């Protein structure tokens, strides 16, 4: 295997991992506060469509990302209202968001815009090689020759780690996720903290979806996420809600996607249906490896009420 092929494979790994990583980081924030959001796939779909619509309308892909962030945040408000205010079952609420995302994105593309999927191209995010760094042999092509959203996603990993584990804000978030009653007694606003984390997390999921239409395809395809939201959820379990471990998990899944496409291009004789299964096979193996070793926040998925005894 030539060095050029290895470089291309690893660079593709970083690109393919970006939307999965961004969505996973959004779920890390959410779950650290004690709220579980199984609607990642649906929120990504809504973000993907809104990103496409924003870029199509304005000709500016960054406006599309902004619309996707806002759309994701609005869905996050809905999820928070059901899970935190109404204290609905968080698993059911998340699945409802997933179904909503599929139906709403399909309805809007067919009825409101009236377009045939894959036929309308939009201006997407262009590559922005980082001067000097992109010229470094081997490493430059892998890490420093992508669009800006890739860089921002990678930068978010250490930033989120610092916030969660090195700041008072992060301490409050983790306290709310572990023992909301004690946090409430100490003056932490449990409801506000969970609301904000759920909304911010959903906004990142929306942006993750927009990457698929603005950073990869430059068009709209129904159910474009193709299960990536569920892969992001698997990464959250795999990482035990640590941002740097989520990065490693995302690269693992990104490598599966990159290998799938490279093997298809090489025409090695393996049926493409088997290659399409690669990311999901990796998911199954990963989940089998963490069975019995899951370390979730103690109050994850449990609604909090001041009236109920601890």
JSON list of C-alpha atoms in Angstrom, two decimals, residues 30-31 34-40 78-98 299-304:
[
{"chain": "A", "resi": 30, "resn": "UNK", "atom": "CA", "xyz": [-26.57, 16.43, 27.15]},
{"chain": "A", "resi": 31, "resn": "UNK", "atom": "CA", "xyz": [-25.94, 13.18, 29.00]},
{"chain": "A", "resi": 34, "resn": "UNK", "atom": "CA", "xyz": [-28.52, 13.70, 33.17]},
{"chain": "A", "resi": 35, "resn": "UNK", "atom": "CA", "xyz": [-30.67, 13.89, 30.03]},
{"chain": "A", "resi": 36, "resn": "UNK", "atom": "CA", "xyz": [-30.62, 11.15, 27.39]},
{"chain": "A", "resi": 37, "resn": "UNK", "atom": "CA", "xyz": [-31.42, 12.13, 23.81]},
{"chain": "A", "resi": 38, "resn": "UNK", "atom": "CA", "xyz": [-32.03, 9.21, 21.47]},
{"chain": "A", "resi": 39, "resn": "UNK", "atom": "CA", "xyz": [-33.24, 11.60, 18.78]},
{"chain": "A", "resi": 40, "resn": "UNK", "atom": "CA", "xyz": [-29.76, 12.37, 17.41]},
{"chain": "A", "resi": 78, "resn": "UNK", "atom": "CA", "xyz": [-38.93, 20.57, 22.41]},
{"chain": "A", "resi": 79, "resn": "UNK", "atom": "CA", "xyz": [-36.94, 17.61, 23.73]},
{"chain": "A", "resi": 80, "resn": "UNK", "atom": "CA", "xyz": [-36.14, 19.46, 26.97]},
{"chain": "A", "resi": 81, "resn": "UNK", "atom": "CA", "xyz": [-39.77, 20.45, 27.45]},
{"chain": "A", "resi": 82, "resn": "UNK", "atom": "CA", "xyz": [-40.94, 16.85, 27.22]},
{"chain": "A", "resi": 83, "resn": "UNK", "atom": "CA", "xyz": [-38.08, 15.32, 29.21]},
{"chain": "A", "resi": 84, "resn": "UNK", "atom": "CA", "xyz": [-37.48, 17.98, 31.87]},
{"chain": "A", "resi": 85, "resn": "UNK", "atom": "CA", "xyz": [-40.70, 19.95, 32.28]},
{"chain": "A", "resi": 86, "resn": "UNK", "atom": "CA", "xyz": [-43.25, 17.23, 31.55]},
{"chain": "A", "resi": 87, "resn": "UNK", "atom": "CA", "xyz": [-40.92, 14.50, 32.87]},
{"chain": "A", "resi": 88, "resn": "UNK", "atom": "CA", "xyz": [-41.83, 12.20, 30.00]},
{"chain": "A", "resi": 89, "resn": "UNK", "atom": "CA", "xyz": [-39.95, 8.96, 29.45]},
{"chain": "A", "resi": 90, "resn": "UNK", "atom": "CA", "xyz": [-36.69, 10.12, 27.88]},
{"chain": "A", "resi": 91, "resn": "UNK", "atom": "CA", "xyz": [-36.28, 7.06, 25.67]},
{"chain": "A", "resi": 92, "resn": "UNK", "atom": "CA", "xyz": [-39.75, 7.48, 24.17]},
{"chain": "A", "resi": 93, "resn": "UNK", "atom": "CA", "xyz": [-39.27, 11.25, 23.78]},
{"chain": "A", "resi": 94, "resn": "UNK", "atom": "CA", "xyz": [-35.99, 10.67, 21.95]},
{"chain": "A", "resi": 95, "resn": "UNK", "atom": "CA", "xyz": [-37.49, 8.11, 19.60]},
{"chain": "A", "resi": 96, "resn": "UNK", "atom": "CA", "xyz": [-40.34, 10.53, 18.88]},
{"chain": "A", "resi": 97, "resn": "UNK", "atom": "CA", "xyz": [-37.78, 13.18, 17.91]},
{"chain": "A", "resi": 98, "resn": "UNK", "atom": "CA", "xyz": [-36.11, 10.66, 15.61]},
{"chain": "A", "resi": 299, "resn": "UNK", "atom": "CA", "xyz": [-29.15, 10.32, 37.32]},
{"chain": "A", "resi": 300, "resn": "UNK", "atom": "CA", "xyz": [-29.05, 9.79, 33.54]},
{"chain": "A", "resi": 301, "resn": "UNK", "atom": "CA", "xyz": [-32.57, 9.48, 32.14]},
{"chain": "A", "resi": 302, "resn": "UNK", "atom": "CA", "xyz": [-34.21, 10.13, 35.50]},
{"chain": "A", "resi": 303, "resn": "UNK", "atom": "CA", "xyz": [-36.51, 13.21, 35.65]},
{"chain": "A", "resi": 304, "resn": "UNK", "atom": "CA", "xyz": [-35.89, 15.46, 38.64]}
]
